[in-house]
GROMACS .gro file of C-alpha atoms in nm:
model
  465
    1MET     CA    1  -6.188   9.006  11.832
    2PRO     CA    2  -5.983   8.752  11.652
    3LEU     CA    3  -5.826   8.472  11.853
    4ARG     CA    4  -5.475   8.565  11.732
    5LYS     CA    5  -5.511   8.930  11.849
    6ILE     CA    6  -5.630   8.817  12.185
    7TRP     CA    7  -5.333   8.589  12.234
    8TYR     CA    8  -5.097   8.873  12.114
    9ASN     CA    9  -5.255   9.114  12.366
   10SER     CA   10  -5.223   8.869  12.647
   11ALA     CA   11  -4.852   8.788  12.561
   12ASN     CA   12  -4.782   9.162  12.567
   13ALA     CA   13  -4.954   9.214  12.895
   14MET     CA   14  -4.770   8.908  13.055
   15ALA     CA   15  -4.436   9.062  12.922
   16GLN     CA   16  -4.515   9.393  13.071
   17ILE     CA   17  -4.582   9.232  13.408
   18MET     CA   18  -4.261   9.037  13.413
   19GLU     CA   19  -4.078   9.350  13.320
   20ASN     CA   20  -4.234   9.529  13.616
   21VAL     CA   21  -4.144   9.235  13.848
   22ARG     CA   22  -3.773   9.252  13.735
   23LYS     CA   23  -3.763   9.617  13.826
   24MET     CA   24  -3.889   9.538  14.184
   25PRO     CA   25  -3.641   9.525  14.468
   26PHE     CA   26  -3.524   9.174  14.561
   27TRP     CA   27  -3.719   9.142  14.883
   28ARG     CA   28  -4.049   9.243  14.695
   29ARG     CA   29  -3.984   8.983  14.420
   30ALA     CA   30  -3.913   8.710  14.682
   31ALA     CA   31  -4.225   8.804  14.871
   32LEU     CA   32  -4.430   8.788  14.561
   33ILE     CA   33  -4.289   8.447  14.462
   34LEU     CA   34  -4.372   8.321  14.817
   35VAL     CA   35  -4.724   8.451  14.795
   36LEU     CA   36  -4.782   8.302  14.453
   37THR     CA   37  -4.627   7.962  14.555
   38GLY     CA   38  -4.866   7.962  14.863
   39VAL     CA   39  -5.173   8.042  14.645
   40VAL     CA   40  -5.079   7.766  14.399
   41MET     CA   41  -5.030   7.522  14.680
   42VAL     CA   42  -5.359   7.607  14.841
   43VAL     CA   43  -5.549   7.595  14.525
   44GLY     CA   44  -5.379   7.260  14.435
   45LEU     CA   45  -5.452   7.116  14.775
   46MET     CA   46  -5.823   7.230  14.752
   47LEU     CA   47  -5.838   7.074  14.403
   48VAL     CA   48  -5.689   6.738  14.512
   49THR     CA   49  -5.928   6.741  14.821
   50TYR     CA   50  -6.227   6.795  14.587
   51VAL     CA   51  -6.119   6.527  14.358
   52SER     CA   52  -6.060   6.287  14.654
   53SER     CA   53  -6.415   6.367  14.786
   54ARG     CA   54  -6.568   6.303  14.458
   55GLN     CA   55  -6.370   5.962  14.435
   56LEU     CA   56  -6.513   5.860  14.774
   57GLY     CA   57  -6.866   5.969  14.658
   58ASN     CA   58  -6.821   5.766  14.340
   59GLU     CA   59  -6.757   5.466  14.553
   60ILE     CA   60  -7.096   5.504  14.707
   61VAL     CA   61  -7.269   5.559  14.377
   62LYS     CA   62  -7.112   5.236  14.244
   63ILE     CA   63  -7.240   5.043  14.552
   64SER     CA   64  -7.594   5.178  14.490
   65LYS     CA   65  -7.582   5.120  14.114
   66ALA     CA   66  -7.478   4.755  14.182
   67GLY     CA   67  -7.804   4.716  14.393
   68GLU     CA   68  -7.613   4.668  14.721
   69PRO     CA   69  -7.722   4.828  15.049
   70THR     CA   70  -7.598   5.181  15.156
   71ALA     CA   71  -7.816   5.184  15.461
   72PHE     CA   72  -7.931   4.942  15.727
   73PRO     CA   73  -8.255   4.776  15.636
   74VAL     CA   74  -8.588   4.864  15.783
   75VAL     CA   75  -8.761   4.553  15.917
   76LYS     CA   76  -9.140   4.543  15.867
   77PRO     CA   77  -9.361   4.330  16.082
   78PRO     CA   78  -9.556   4.036  15.923
   79GLN     CA   79  -9.915   4.118  15.855
   80GLY     CA   80 -10.140   4.079  16.164
   81THR     CA   81  -9.847   4.102  16.406
   82THR     CA   82  -9.946   4.298  16.727
   83GLU     CA   83  -9.662   4.219  16.968
   84ASP     CA   84  -9.288   4.259  16.943
   85ALA     CA   85  -9.041   4.032  17.123
   86ASN     CA   86  -8.822   4.356  17.160
   87ARG     CA   87  -8.994   4.431  17.489
   88TYR     CA   88  -8.935   4.102  17.655
   89TYR     CA   89  -8.573   4.077  17.539
   90ALA     CA   90  -8.503   4.428  17.659
   91GLU     CA   91  -8.651   4.362  18.000
   92ALA     CA   92  -8.460   4.034  18.030
   93ILE     CA   93  -8.128   4.169  17.932
   94GLY     CA   94  -8.176   4.473  18.148
   95LEU     CA   95  -8.200   4.251  18.459
   96ILE     CA   96  -7.836   4.121  18.373
   97THR     CA   97  -7.532   4.319  18.463
   98PRO     CA   98  -7.224   4.296  18.241
   99GLY     CA   99  -7.008   4.163  18.517
  100GLU     CA  100  -7.231   3.849  18.541
  101LEU     CA  101  -7.089   3.714  18.214
  102THR     CA  102  -6.768   3.571  18.367
  103ASN     CA  103  -6.950   3.411  18.668
  104ILE     CA  104  -7.219   3.249  18.462
  105SER     CA  105  -6.962   3.133  18.210
  106LYS     CA  106  -6.753   2.957  18.479
  107VAL     CA  107  -7.076   2.789  18.622
  108TYR     CA  108  -7.183   2.678  18.284
  109ILE     CA  109  -6.836   2.524  18.198
  110PHE     CA  110  -6.807   2.330  18.531
  111TYR     CA  111  -7.160   2.204  18.499
  112ARG     CA  112  -7.112   2.085  18.134
  113ILE     CA  113  -6.777   1.912  18.226
  114GLY     CA  114  -6.944   1.728  18.504
  115LEU     CA  115  -7.241   1.637  18.292
  116THR     CA  116  -7.015   1.493  18.013
  117SER     CA  117  -6.766   1.313  18.225
  118LEU     CA  118  -6.947   1.191  18.541
  119PRO     CA  119  -7.219   0.926  18.588
  120ALA     CA  120  -7.540   1.059  18.724
  121ASN     CA  121  -7.495   0.912  19.063
  122GLN     CA  122  -7.145   1.074  19.105
  123PHE     CA  123  -7.261   1.415  19.005
  124PRO     CA  124  -7.155   1.683  19.266
  125ALA     CA  125  -7.451   1.787  19.484
  126ASP     CA  126  -7.299   2.121  19.564
  127LEU     CA  127  -7.254   2.211  19.191
  128ARG     CA  128  -7.617   2.097  19.125
  129ASP     CA  129  -7.738   2.319  19.412
  130LYS     CA  130  -7.542   2.617  19.274
  131VAL     CA  131  -7.698   2.577  18.935
  132THR     CA  132  -8.046   2.555  19.084
  133GLU     CA  133  -7.979   2.859  19.287
  134ASN     CA  134  -7.865   3.045  18.975
  135LEU     CA  135  -8.163   2.939  18.778
  136THR     CA  136  -8.411   3.019  19.046
  137LYS     CA  137  -8.267   3.374  19.084
  138SER     CA  138  -8.268   3.421  18.718
  139GLN     CA  139  -8.627   3.299  18.658
  140PRO     CA  140  -8.772   3.645  18.562
  141ILE     CA  141  -8.497   3.667  18.298
  142LEU     CA  142  -8.571   3.323  18.157
  143THR     CA  143  -8.943   3.381  18.161
  144ASN     CA  144  -8.907   3.696  17.948
  145LEU     CA  145  -8.665   3.504  17.703
  146ASP     CA  146  -8.931   3.232  17.670
  147LYS     CA  147  -9.201   3.493  17.595
  148GLY     CA  148  -8.997   3.683  17.329
  149ALA     CA  149  -8.898   3.340  17.172
  150GLY     CA  150  -9.245   3.301  17.044
  151LEU     CA  151  -9.282   3.649  16.900
  152TRP     CA  152  -9.157   3.842  16.601
  153LEU     CA  153  -8.858   4.058  16.658
  154SER     CA  154  -8.838   4.399  16.485
  155TRP     CA  155  -8.506   4.535  16.599
  156PHE     CA  156  -8.303   4.526  16.913
  157ASP     CA  157  -8.067   4.781  17.043
  158THR     CA  158  -7.723   4.622  17.073
  159GLY     CA  159  -7.569   4.954  17.186
  160LEU     CA  160  -7.464   5.045  16.834
  161SER     CA  161  -7.501   5.424  16.907
  162SER     CA  162  -7.385   5.414  17.260
  163GLY     CA  163  -7.017   5.408  17.246
  164LYS     CA  164  -6.763   5.125  17.265
  165GLN     CA  165  -6.777   5.059  17.647
  166LEU     CA  166  -7.162   5.078  17.677
  167ARG     CA  167  -7.185   4.861  17.359
  168LYS     CA  168  -6.946   4.606  17.500
  169ASP     CA  169  -7.145   4.588  17.830
  170ARG     CA  170  -7.467   4.549  17.630
  171LEU     CA  171  -7.325   4.262  17.426
  172ASP     CA  172  -7.173   4.084  17.738
  173SER     CA  173  -7.526   4.096  17.893
  174ILE     CA  174  -7.682   3.948  17.580
  175GLN     CA  175  -7.412   3.667  17.585
  176ALA     CA  176  -7.476   3.615  17.951
  177ALA     CA  177  -7.847   3.562  17.863
  178VAL     CA  178  -7.751   3.305  17.607
  179ILE     CA  179  -7.523   3.111  17.854
  180LEU     CA  180  -7.809   3.136  18.116
  181SER     CA  181  -8.052   2.975  17.882
  182SER     CA  182  -7.792   2.718  17.794
  183LEU     CA  183  -7.741   2.651  18.166
  184ARG     CA  184  -8.101   2.577  18.206
  185THR     CA  185  -8.092   2.332  17.903
  186LEU     CA  186  -7.793   2.131  18.064
  187ASP     CA  187  -8.006   2.115  18.395
  188TYR     CA  188  -8.303   1.977  18.200
  189ILE     CA  189  -8.085   1.733  18.009
  190ARG     CA  190  -7.934   1.602  18.354
  191ALA     CA  191  -8.290   1.557  18.488
  192GLY     CA  192  -8.399   1.373  18.188
  193ASN     CA  193  -8.653   1.628  18.063
  194LEU     CA  194  -8.537   1.612  17.703
  195ASP     CA  195  -8.847   1.796  17.548
  196LYS     CA  196  -8.805   2.085  17.789
  197ALA     CA  197  -8.433   2.091  17.709
  198ALA     CA  198  -8.517   2.118  17.339
  199ASP     CA  199  -8.759   2.400  17.407
  200SER     CA  200  -8.478   2.576  17.608
  201ILE     CA  201  -8.248   2.531  17.313
  202ALA     CA  202  -8.513   2.690  17.086
  203THR     CA  203  -8.516   2.983  17.325
  204SER     CA  204  -8.145   3.023  17.292
  205LEU     CA  205  -8.152   3.005  16.906
  206LYS     CA  206  -8.436   3.260  16.899
  207LEU     CA  207  -8.246   3.499  17.126
  208LEU     CA  208  -7.951   3.505  16.867
  209ARG     CA  209  -8.180   3.714  16.647
  210VAL     CA  210  -8.090   4.030  16.859
  211PHE     CA  211  -7.761   4.025  16.655
  212ASP     CA  212  -7.930   4.040  16.314
  213GLY     CA  213  -8.059   4.406  16.329
  214PHE     CA  214  -7.710   4.551  16.243
  215PRO     CA  215  -7.507   4.237  16.177
  216THR     CA  216  -7.166   4.399  16.161
  217VAL     CA  217  -6.836   4.208  16.188
  218HIS     CA  218  -6.819   4.240  16.569
  219LEU     CA  219  -7.180   4.157  16.629
  220GLN     CA  220  -7.173   3.855  16.403
  221SER     CA  221  -6.849   3.734  16.558
  222ARG     CA  222  -7.031   3.741  16.889
  223LYS     CA  223  -7.336   3.555  16.742
  224MET     CA  224  -7.125   3.285  16.584
  225ALA     CA  225  -6.940   3.220  16.916
  226SER     CA  226  -7.279   3.187  17.096
  227LEU     CA  227  -7.422   2.971  16.822
  228GLN     CA  228  -7.130   2.729  16.858
  229LEU     CA  229  -7.209   2.698  17.224
  230VAL     CA  230  -7.578   2.623  17.154
  231CYS     CA  231  -7.470   2.355  16.897
  232GLY     CA  232  -7.269   2.191  17.170
  233ASP     CA  233  -7.586   2.181  17.378
  234ILE     CA  234  -7.775   2.013  17.092
  235HIS     CA  235  -7.491   1.752  17.055
  236LEU     CA  236  -7.528   1.665  17.426
  237LEU     CA  237  -7.906   1.651  17.383
  238LEU     CA  238  -7.883   1.398  17.100
  239GLN     CA  239  -7.638   1.176  17.285
  240ARG     CA  240  -7.872   1.179  17.592
  241ASN     CA  241  -8.169   1.102  17.365
  242ALA     CA  242  -7.992   0.805  17.211
  243ALA     CA  243  -7.892   0.686  17.559
  244SER     CA  244  -8.249   0.701  17.677
  245SER     CA  245  -8.328   0.375  17.493
  246ASP     CA  246  -8.015   0.211  17.631
  247PRO     CA  247  -8.084  -0.006  17.941
  248ASN     CA  248  -7.727   0.050  18.059
  249ALA     CA  249  -7.742   0.442  18.026
  250PRO     CA  250  -7.747   0.642  18.360
  251LEU     CA  251  -8.055   0.838  18.248
  252LEU     CA  252  -8.312   0.559  18.265
  253LYS     CA  253  -8.596   0.804  18.341
  254ALA     CA  254  -8.534   1.018  18.030
  255LYS     CA  255  -8.801   1.023  17.782
  256ARG     CA  256  -8.701   1.028  17.419
  257LEU     CA  257  -8.739   1.344  17.219
  258SER     CA  258  -9.054   1.383  17.027
  259PRO     CA  259  -9.013   1.389  16.642
  260GLN     CA  260  -9.182   1.740  16.650
  261ARG     CA  261  -8.898   1.869  16.881
  262LEU     CA  262  -8.629   1.733  16.655
  263GLU     CA  263  -8.781   1.884  16.348
  264MET     CA  264  -8.827   2.215  16.526
  265LEU     CA  265  -8.457   2.231  16.628
  266GLN     CA  266  -8.343   2.138  16.284
  267SER     CA  267  -8.542   2.410  16.125
  268LEU     CA  268  -8.444   2.676  16.374
  269LEU     CA  269  -8.077   2.587  16.349
  270GLU     CA  270  -8.075   2.618  15.968
  271GLU     CA  271  -8.256   2.961  15.980
  272THR     CA  272  -8.011   3.096  16.235
  273LEU     CA  273  -7.708   3.093  16.016
  274PRO     CA  274  -7.795   3.111  15.645
  275PRO     CA  275  -7.526   3.017  15.380
  276ASP     CA  276  -7.477   3.375  15.280
  277THR     CA  277  -7.397   3.494  15.640
  278LEU     CA  278  -7.043   3.601  15.545
  279GLU     CA  279  -7.172   3.823  15.259
  280LYS     CA  280  -7.444   3.977  15.483
  281THR     CA  281  -7.190   4.056  15.748
  282LEU     CA  282  -6.949   4.231  15.517
  283LEU     CA  283  -7.234   4.426  15.355
  284ALA     CA  284  -7.348   4.534  15.699
  285GLU     CA  285  -7.000   4.630  15.793
  286ARG     CA  286  -6.967   4.842  15.487
  287VAL     CA  287  -7.289   5.024  15.560
  288SER     CA  288  -7.150   5.094  15.908
  289GLN     CA  289  -6.832   5.241  15.760
  290ILE     CA  290  -7.047   5.451  15.525
  291GLU     CA  291  -7.223   5.594  15.818
  292ILE     CA  292  -6.894   5.678  16.000
  293ALA     CA  293  -6.787   5.855  15.688
  294ARG     CA  294  -7.122   6.033  15.626
  295ASN     CA  295  -6.990   6.381  15.701
  296LEU     CA  296  -6.704   6.338  15.458
  297LEU     CA  297  -6.942   6.270  15.163
  298PRO     CA  298  -7.064   6.533  14.921
  299LYS     CA  299  -7.413   6.651  15.021
  300SER     CA  300  -7.556   6.558  14.686
  301ILE     CA  301  -7.436   6.190  14.752
  302VAL     CA  302  -7.578   6.195  15.107
  303SER     CA  303  -7.918   6.322  15.013
  304LYS     CA  304  -7.953   6.084  14.710
  305TYR     CA  305  -7.796   5.759  14.827
  306LEU     CA  306  -7.814   5.749  15.215
  307SER     CA  307  -8.101   5.720  15.451
  308ALA     CA  308  -8.169   6.002  15.697
  309ASN     CA  309  -8.333   5.766  15.952
  310VAL     CA  310  -8.027   5.592  16.093
  311PRO     CA  311  -7.858   5.573  16.433
  312VAL     CA  312  -7.581   5.836  16.489
  313LEU     CA  313  -7.268   5.637  16.539
  314PRO     CA  314  -7.018   5.773  16.803
  315GLU     CA  315  -6.731   5.685  16.566
  316ARG     CA  316  -6.889   5.913  16.295
  317ARG     CA  317  -6.602   6.135  16.165
  318SER     CA  318  -6.659   6.507  16.172
  319LEU     CA  319  -6.525   6.720  15.894
  320PRO     CA  320  -6.174   6.839  15.975
  321SER     CA  321  -6.111   7.211  15.944
  322LEU     CA  322  -5.761   7.148  15.788
  323THR     CA  323  -5.768   7.058  15.420
  324TRP     CA  324  -5.471   6.833  15.463
  325HIS     CA  325  -5.659   6.623  15.713
  326ARG     CA  326  -5.966   6.609  15.493
  327MET     CA  327  -5.767   6.478  15.213
  328ARG     CA  328  -5.607   6.207  15.420
  329LEU     CA  329  -5.955   6.083  15.546
  330TYR     CA  330  -6.096   6.100  15.191
  331ARG     CA  331  -5.825   5.864  15.074
  332ALA     CA  332  -5.837   5.638  15.364
  333PHE     CA  333  -6.211   5.591  15.335
  334THR     CA  334  -6.192   5.543  14.948
  335LYS     CA  335  -5.929   5.278  14.997
  336LEU     CA  336  -6.144   5.115  15.255
  337MET     CA  337  -6.453   5.106  15.023
  338ARG     CA  338  -6.251   4.955  14.747
  339ASP     CA  339  -6.119   4.684  14.967
  340MET     CA  340  -6.468   4.611  15.110
  341ALA     CA  341  -6.594   4.564  14.755
  342TRP     CA  342  -6.319   4.301  14.716
  343CYS     CA  343  -6.401   4.134  15.046
  344VAL     CA  344  -6.783   4.115  14.940
  345ARG     CA  345  -6.673   3.961  14.602
  346VAL     CA  346  -6.463   3.702  14.793
  347SER     CA  347  -6.760   3.633  15.029
  348ARG     CA  348  -6.974   3.532  14.733
  349LEU     CA  349  -6.737   3.261  14.606
  350PRO     CA  350  -6.838   2.894  14.671
  351TRP     CA  351  -6.663   2.747  14.975
  352PRO     CA  352  -6.374   2.698  15.026
  353GLY     CA  353  -6.302   2.987  14.785
  354PRO     CA  354  -6.341   3.253  15.050
  355LEU     CA  355  -6.086   3.075  15.285
  356GLU     CA  356  -5.835   3.050  15.006
  357GLN     CA  357  -5.881   3.414  14.879
  358ALA     CA  358  -5.873   3.553  15.235
  359LYS     CA  359  -5.529   3.408  15.295
  360ASP     CA  360  -5.353   3.653  15.053
  361ALA     CA  361  -5.439   4.016  15.173
  362ASN     CA  362  -5.217   4.144  14.889
  363GLN     CA  363  -5.490   4.082  14.639
  364ALA     CA  364  -5.702   4.347  14.782
  365PRO     CA  365  -5.683   4.689  14.600
  366SER     CA  366  -5.493   4.849  14.879
  367GLY     CA  367  -5.255   4.571  14.903
  368GLY     CA  368  -5.376   4.491  15.262
  369ASN     CA  369  -5.314   4.848  15.396
  370SER     CA  370  -5.681   4.924  15.486
  371GLY     CA  371  -5.856   4.851  15.812
  372ILE     CA  372  -6.082   4.567  15.675
  373VAL     CA  373  -5.812   4.338  15.522
  374PRO     CA  374  -5.657   4.212  15.835
  375VAL     CA  375  -6.018   4.129  15.969
  376ILE     CA  376  -6.134   3.930  15.667
  377GLY     CA  377  -5.901   3.617  15.732
  378PRO     CA  378  -6.021   3.553  16.084
  379LEU     CA  379  -6.381   3.639  16.009
  380THR     CA  380  -6.378   3.400  15.716
  381ARG     CA  381  -6.220   3.137  15.920
  382LEU     CA  382  -6.485   3.176  16.212
  383SER     CA  383  -6.770   3.180  15.954
  384ALA     CA  384  -6.641   2.847  15.795
  385GLU     CA  385  -6.612   2.684  16.144
  386THR     CA  386  -6.962   2.796  16.245
  387LEU     CA  387  -7.118   2.702  15.930
  388ALA     CA  388  -6.951   2.357  15.957
  389THR     CA  389  -7.070   2.318  16.301
  390VAL     CA  390  -7.434   2.423  16.220
  391ARG     CA  391  -7.452   2.201  15.905
  392GLY     CA  392  -7.294   1.908  16.100
  393THR     CA  393  -7.530   1.957  16.386
  394ALA     CA  394  -7.842   1.981  16.161
  395THR     CA  395  -7.733   1.671  15.978
  396LEU     CA  396  -7.698   1.485  16.311
  397ILE     CA  397  -8.054   1.593  16.382
  398ALA     CA  398  -8.179   1.460  16.059
  399ILE     CA  399  -8.012   1.127  16.117
  400GLU     CA  400  -8.171   1.098  16.458
  401ARG     CA  401  -8.509   1.162  16.306
  402TYR     CA  402  -8.446   0.899  16.054
  403ARG     CA  403  -8.324   0.653  16.332
  404GLN     CA  404  -8.633   0.707  16.548
  405ARG     CA  405  -8.851   0.635  16.248
  406GLU     CA  406  -8.662   0.349  16.077
  407LYS     CA  407  -8.500   0.203  16.397
  408LYS     CA  408  -8.164   0.205  16.232
  409PHE     CA  409  -7.908   0.446  16.089
  410PRO     CA  410  -7.928   0.538  15.728
  411ASP     CA  411  -7.667   0.374  15.508
  412SER     CA  412  -7.592   0.709  15.333
  413LEU     CA  413  -7.703   1.066  15.376
  414ALA     CA  414  -7.885   1.034  15.037
  415LEU     CA  415  -8.145   0.845  15.212
  416LEU     CA  416  -8.230   1.155  15.416
  417ILE     CA  417  -8.339   1.346  15.110
  418PRO     CA  418  -8.583   1.503  15.071
  419THR     CA  419  -8.784   1.405  15.389
  420TYR     CA  420  -8.510   1.502  15.642
  421LEU     CA  421  -8.267   1.707  15.423
  422LYS     CA  422  -8.311   1.920  15.117
  423SER     CA  423  -7.960   1.809  15.006
  424VAL     CA  424  -7.645   1.666  15.139
  425PRO     CA  425  -7.470   1.946  15.309
  426LEU     CA  426  -7.121   2.070  15.181
  427ASP     CA  427  -6.812   2.092  15.416
  428PRO     CA  428  -6.703   2.456  15.381
  429PHE     CA  429  -6.346   2.363  15.444
  430SER     CA  430  -6.322   2.135  15.131
  431GLY     CA  431  -6.633   2.207  14.933
  432GLU     CA  432  -6.711   1.845  14.919
  433PRO     CA  433  -7.017   1.667  15.071
  434ILE     CA  434  -7.005   1.577  15.444
  435VAL     CA  435  -6.834   1.244  15.504
  436TYR     CA  436  -7.069   1.015  15.678
  437SER     CA  437  -7.003   0.670  15.849
  438HIS     CA  438  -7.179   0.454  16.105
  439ASP     CA  439  -7.186   0.112  16.277
  440ALA     CA  440  -7.477  -0.052  16.454
  441GLN     CA  441  -7.445   0.174  16.766
  442THR     CA  442  -7.312   0.511  16.654
  443CYS     CA  443  -7.265   0.743  16.352
  444LYS     CA  444  -6.995   0.988  16.273
  445LEU     CA  445  -6.947   1.296  16.052
  446SER     CA  446  -6.585   1.325  15.970
  447GLY     CA  447  -6.342   1.521  15.745
  448ALA     CA  448  -6.262   1.891  15.786
  449LEU     CA  449  -6.581   1.915  15.998
  450GLU     CA  450  -6.390   1.782  16.296
  451GLN     CA  451  -6.185   2.112  16.292
  452ALA     CA  452  -6.487   2.295  16.407
  453ASP     CA  453  -6.494   2.098  16.742
  454ALA     CA  454  -6.861   2.172  16.797
  455ASN     CA  455  -6.859   1.986  17.143
  456ARG     CA  456  -6.600   2.224  17.293
  457PRO     CA  457  -6.769   2.459  17.546
  458ARG     CA  458  -6.674   2.830  17.456
  459PRO     CA  459  -6.711   3.090  17.723
  460ALA     CA  460  -6.916   3.357  17.551
  461GLY     CA  461  -6.713   3.670  17.457
  462THR     CA  462  -6.362   3.505  17.430
  463ASP     CA  463  -6.387   3.389  17.073
  464ALA     CA  464  -6.575   3.701  16.962
  465ASP     CA  465  -6.327   3.956  17.106
   0.00000   0.00000   0.00000
C-alpha cells in the first residue's frame, strides 16, 4: 500500500475519532481527557526513569572503560605464604571493648605529656604504675599484635557490612589497639629501651594495614589520624636517640638505635602512606557508592561490570516501588558518579594542585550539590597534612642515619641521595622540596610542613570523625 494512501486513511480515522469524541457528553469527554493525560504522564515518567537508569549505567561503563575499579580488589597471598595476620589481629581487637578507646587515649596523652615535659627523676610514679598496670593487663593483645606484624595480611573485617554503630565500635577498638601499642612505645622510650621502642612502632605501623582492605574515606581518615599519632612517637624516639649520646641528658642508660632499626622504620613509614593515597581513597569510596547503588543499576550492567563476590553493605538502596522515587535516586547517583570522577581527576594532580582545586566546589559537575563534594576539601587537607608529616618524619630518620654514620648533620638533603633517600621529598602544601637547616646540635625541617604539627598527640577517633 502506497505511503500516501496509508497517511490518508490514518487522517480519516483520526478525524472520525475526533468527531465521535465531540458527540460525547461533556463528562465523558472530561473523563477521557483525564485518562489520556494520566497515560501520557505515566508513559513519560517511565521513559524518563528508563533514560535516567541508562545514564547511571553509562557512568559505570565509563569507569570500567577507563580501566578504573568498579569492585573492591581481591588480595592474593604471596607465593609460599601459609599463615595470615588476620587471625592474630582479629583475636587482639576482639579483646578490646569500644569503650576502652577514651580511657586508653587519656592515659596515653598524660603519659606523653609527662615524658616530653618532665625530667626522668620527676616523672610521676603513680602515672608510671598506671601505665604498667594497663600494659600488663593488655599483654595478650600486644602479643597478638606482635605476631600479626610479622605476617602477611589478606583482608581484615573493619565492620563494613555490619551497620554504622557496629562499624564504629569495630573502628574504635582498632584505634584503641593502635594507642595501646603506642603507649608501650612510650614506656620503652622512658626506660631507655630504644630498639624495643622501634619494634613497637613497627607493630603499630603494620597494624594500620587493617584499614587498607576497603580504604573508603571514613576508614582512611581514621588511618591517617592514627598514622600522625605514630609519627609523633617516632619524633620522640629520635629525640631520645640523639640525647643518648649527650652526657647531660636524663636517659644516660639509653642505648642508641641500631642502623638496622632506623632503616626498618623509614621503610615501613614510606610504605604505610603511598603518594597516591588520596586517589586510592576516592576510587575505593566510589566503589563503595557503586555497591550502595547496585540494585538501581540495569541488570546487564551489574552482570558485566560488577563483581558478585562483595560484602552486602547495610546502606545498599533497594529499588523503590514508586517510579518517581526511582527517578530521583537515579539522578542523585548519576550526579554523584560524575562528581566522583571530577574528584578522582583532582586527586591525580601534583601537589598542591588538589588543595587548590578542592577549595572551589563549584567546579564539580553538580556545582557542589552531591554528597562527595563537601567531603573532598577536608579529606584533601587531611591527606596533605598526613603526607607532610610522613615525608618529614621519614626525612628526619634518613638524617639520623646519616648522622650516626658520618658523626655530623648533612649540609643539604641532596647528600642523602641515593643512600638514605631516593629523592628530596616535596612539601605537599607548596610543591617545593622540603626546607632543611641545621647547626652543630640540631636540625630542622621548616616551611609549610610545620602546619602538620606532627608532634601533637591526637586522641584516636577525634580527627577522623
